[in-house]
mmCIF file of C-alpha atoms in Angstrom:
data_model
loop_
_atom_site.group_PDB
_atom_site.id
_atom_site.type_symbol
_atom_site.label_atom_id
_atom_site.label_comp_id
_atom_site.label_asym_id
_atom_site.label_seq_id
_atom_site.Cartn_x
_atom_site.Cartn_y
_atom_site.Cartn_z
ATOM 1 C CA MET A 168 -19.064 2.145 15.074
ATOM 2 C CA ALA A 169 -15.918 0.920 13.421
ATOM 3 C CA SER A 170 -13.069 0.957 15.858
ATOM 4 C CA LEU A 171 -9.354 0.026 15.909
ATOM 5 C CA TRP A 172 -10.210 -2.083 18.844
ATOM 6 C CA ARG A 173 -13.131 -4.540 19.040
ATOM 7 C CA ALA A 174 -13.739 -6.098 22.474
ATOM 8 C CA ALA A 175 -14.171 -9.793 22.436
ATOM 9 C CA MET A 176 -17.817 -10.715 23.004
ATOM 10 C CA GLY A 177 -17.938 -14.043 24.851
ATOM 11 C CA GLY A 178 -15.268 -16.462 25.780
ATOM 12 C CA ALA A 179 -14.059 -18.290 22.739
ATOM 13 C CA GLN A 180 -11.818 -16.827 19.959
ATOM 14 C CA SER A 181 -12.371 -17.660 16.430
ATOM 15 C CA ALA A 182 -9.673 -19.243 14.394
ATOM 16 C CA ASP A 183 -10.911 -17.022 11.507
ATOM 17 C CA ASP A 184 -9.143 -14.051 13.220
ATOM 18 C CA TYR A 185 -5.928 -15.715 12.403
ATOM 19 C CA GLU A 186 -6.736 -16.627 8.787
ATOM 20 C CA GLY A 187 -4.495 -19.645 8.794
ATOM 21 C CA VAL A 188 -1.433 -17.723 9.866
ATOM 22 C CA GLU A 189 0.970 -20.062 11.765
ATOM 23 C CA PHE A 190 1.951 -17.375 14.231
ATOM 24 C CA TRP A 191 3.947 -20.082 16.304
ATOM 25 C CA SER A 192 6.708 -20.578 13.762
ATOM 26 C CA GLY A 193 8.934 -18.414 11.703
ATOM 27 C CA PRO A 194 7.635 -14.890 12.437
ATOM 28 C CA GLU A 195 8.896 -11.897 10.607
ATOM 29 C CA ARG A 196 9.694 -10.179 13.856
ATOM 30 C CA ALA A 197 8.865 -10.995 17.479
ATOM 31 C CA GLY A 198 9.627 -9.409 20.822
ATOM 32 C CA TRP A 199 8.505 -7.833 24.007
ATOM 33 C CA LEU A 200 6.610 -4.465 23.733
ATOM 34 C CA THR A 201 4.580 -2.569 26.265
ATOM 35 C CA LYS A 202 1.166 -1.557 24.942
ATOM 36 C CA GLN A 203 -1.571 0.725 26.149
ATOM 37 C CA GLY A 204 -5.038 -0.821 26.674
ATOM 38 C CA GLN A 205 -7.985 0.633 24.669
ATOM 39 C CA TYR A 206 -10.459 1.299 27.345
ATOM 40 C CA ILE A 207 -8.443 1.130 30.667
ATOM 41 C CA LYS A 208 -5.202 3.093 29.733
ATOM 42 C CA THR A 209 -2.959 0.954 31.631
ATOM 43 C CA TRP A 210 0.275 -0.361 30.151
ATOM 44 C CA ARG A 211 0.730 -4.050 29.746
ATOM 45 C CA ARG A 212 4.029 -5.869 28.569
ATOM 46 C CA ARG A 213 3.138 -8.378 25.887
ATOM 47 C CA TRP A 214 5.000 -10.649 23.474
ATOM 48 C CA PHE A 215 4.328 -9.509 19.933
ATOM 49 C CA VAL A 216 4.696 -11.557 16.721
ATOM 50 C CA LEU A 217 4.432 -10.136 13.221
ATOM 51 C CA LYS A 218 3.610 -12.632 10.502
ATOM 52 C CA GLN A 219 2.005 -12.541 7.116
ATOM 53 C CA GLY A 220 0.423 -9.042 7.637
ATOM 54 C CA LYS A 221 -0.852 -9.718 11.160
ATOM 55 C CA LEU A 222 0.444 -8.380 14.433
ATOM 56 C CA PHE A 223 -0.514 -10.815 17.258
ATOM 57 C CA TRP A 224 0.187 -10.153 20.943
ATOM 58 C CA PHE A 225 0.399 -12.727 23.771
ATOM 59 C CA LYS A 226 0.847 -12.763 27.541
ATOM 60 C CA GLU A 227 3.907 -15.112 27.303
ATOM 61 C CA SER A 228 7.056 -15.260 24.981
ATOM 62 C CA THR A 229 6.723 -19.148 24.541
ATOM 63 C CA VAL A 230 4.336 -19.343 21.615
ATOM 64 C CA THR A 231 3.028 -22.810 20.312
ATOM 65 C CA ARG A 232 0.286 -24.083 18.147
ATOM 66 C CA ALA A 233 -2.061 -24.112 21.238
ATOM 67 C CA SER A 234 -1.317 -20.492 22.181
ATOM 68 C CA ARG A 235 -4.173 -18.163 22.000
ATOM 69 C CA PRO A 236 -3.319 -14.509 20.987
ATOM 70 C CA ARG A 237 -4.658 -11.720 23.389
ATOM 71 C CA GLY A 238 -5.207 -9.660 20.123
ATOM 72 C CA VAL A 239 -4.423 -9.303 16.525
ATOM 73 C CA ILE A 240 -4.182 -6.355 14.130
ATOM 74 C CA PRO A 241 -4.235 -6.849 10.468
ATOM 75 C CA VAL A 242 -1.659 -4.473 9.255
ATOM 76 C CA ALA A 243 -3.410 -3.696 6.096
ATOM 77 C CA THR A 244 -5.830 -1.557 8.267
ATOM 78 C CA CYS A 245 -2.992 0.584 9.212
ATOM 79 C CA LEU A 246 -2.021 3.835 7.568
ATOM 80 C CA THR A 247 1.109 4.997 9.513
ATOM 81 C CA VAL A 248 3.691 3.672 12.023
ATOM 82 C CA LYS A 249 5.997 6.289 13.629
ATOM 83 C CA GLY A 250 7.828 7.350 16.703
ATOM 84 C CA ALA A 251 5.618 8.871 19.463
ATOM 85 C CA GLU A 252 8.084 9.879 22.083
ATOM 86 C CA ASP A 253 7.084 13.518 21.975
ATOM 87 C CA VAL A 254 3.195 12.427 22.063
ATOM 88 C CA LEU A 255 3.495 10.198 25.077
ATOM 89 C CA ASN A 256 6.616 11.785 26.714
ATOM 90 C CA LYS A 257 7.987 8.225 26.871
ATOM 91 C CA GLN A 258 11.229 7.017 25.622
ATOM 92 C CA PHE A 259 11.253 4.424 22.822
ATOM 93 C CA ALA A 260 7.449 4.989 22.167
ATOM 94 C CA PHE A 261 5.824 4.571 18.743
ATOM 95 C CA GLU A 262 2.312 4.593 17.406
ATOM 96 C CA LEU A 263 0.333 2.508 14.900
ATOM 97 C CA SER A 264 -2.645 4.377 13.263
ATOM 98 C CA THR A 265 -5.643 3.704 11.168
ATOM 99 C CA ARG A 266 -8.031 6.417 9.860
ATOM 100 C CA SER A 267 -9.815 6.586 12.969
ATOM 101 C CA GLU A 268 -7.690 5.097 15.888
ATOM 102 C CA THR A 269 -4.142 5.058 17.254
ATOM 103 C CA MET A 270 -2.522 2.384 19.360
ATOM 104 C CA TYR A 271 0.677 3.032 21.325
ATOM 105 C CA PHE A 272 3.688 0.903 22.106
ATOM 106 C CA ILE A 273 6.905 1.148 23.990
ATOM 107 C CA ALA A 274 9.943 -0.786 22.957
ATOM 108 C CA ASP A 275 12.918 -1.622 25.282
ATOM 109 C CA SER A 276 15.600 0.443 23.381
ATOM 110 C CA ASP A 277 15.717 2.908 20.480
ATOM 111 C CA LYS A 278 17.009 0.121 18.240
ATOM 112 C CA GLU A 279 14.021 -2.180 19.050
ATOM 113 C CA LYS A 280 11.639 0.788 18.306
ATOM 114 C CA GLU A 281 13.328 1.473 14.992
ATOM 115 C CA ASP A 282 13.318 -2.190 14.082
ATOM 116 C CA TRP A 283 9.593 -2.721 14.904
ATOM 117 C CA ILE A 284 8.779 0.518 13.042
ATOM 118 C CA ASN A 285 10.589 -0.667 9.994
ATOM 119 C CA SER A 286 9.170 -4.256 10.117
ATOM 120 C CA ILE A 287 5.594 -3.023 10.610
ATOM 121 C CA GLY A 288 5.943 -0.381 7.737
ATOM 122 C CA ARG A 289 7.135 -2.958 5.306
ATOM 123 C CA SER A 290 4.334 -5.189 6.235
ATOM 124 C CA ILE A 291 1.858 -2.373 5.834
ATOM 125 C CA VAL A 292 3.102 -1.687 2.258
ATOM 126 C CA GLN A 293 3.265 -5.479 1.444
ATOM 127 C CA HIS A 294 -0.365 -6.014 2.709
ATOM 128 C CA SER A 295 -2.135 -2.706 1.999
ATOM 129 C CA ARG A 296 -5.754 -3.225 0.835
ATOM 130 C CA SER A 297 -9.091 -1.621 1.406
ATOM 131 C CA VAL A 298 -10.400 -3.041 4.657
ATOM 132 C CA THR A 299 -12.583 -1.799 7.549
ATOM 133 C CA ASP A 300 -11.056 -0.939 10.967
ATOM 134 C CA ASN A 301 -13.470 -3.460 12.667
ATOM 135 C CA GLU A 302 -11.255 -6.461 11.737
ATOM 136 C CA ILE A 303 -8.921 -5.748 14.589
ATOM 137 C CA VAL A 304 -9.549 -7.772 17.770
ATOM 138 C CA ASP A 305 -8.127 -6.802 21.256
ATOM 139 C CA TYR A 306 -8.766 -9.417 23.740
ATOM 140 C CA ASP A 307 -6.810 -7.540 26.396
ATOM 141 C CA SER A 308 -9.603 -4.822 26.376
ATOM 142 C CA LYS A 309 -12.026 -7.303 27.878
ATOM 143 C CA GLN A 310 -9.941 -7.275 31.090
#
């Protein structure tokens, strides 16, 4: 079944998931967000990088060529990005949705939330195409 999240099977990540995106330099947007896990609904603080139509996340804010993302979302699979404070009853919350799944995030401020929504929204428009949901990889779900 296609899913917004696809748990990593095995230990090694494939560079194909990044499609040559140099996530370590010149991101369109980068910063800390708290995200909800797919299977275990705990909240984890992660460093997010938006670049070339992909939203990557890492455990640490120091991202280098050797860094390995904990997950990546091709934003072209996403239909909407919008505030979700009412849904989660949490301040500065927003959601990113595909046809079948929704991922929740919490920013550190209202300005950060709006900046992320705007940046991701622009990227969705720029990179929209017909894709399947199972292109998304969430290595955090493995834990």
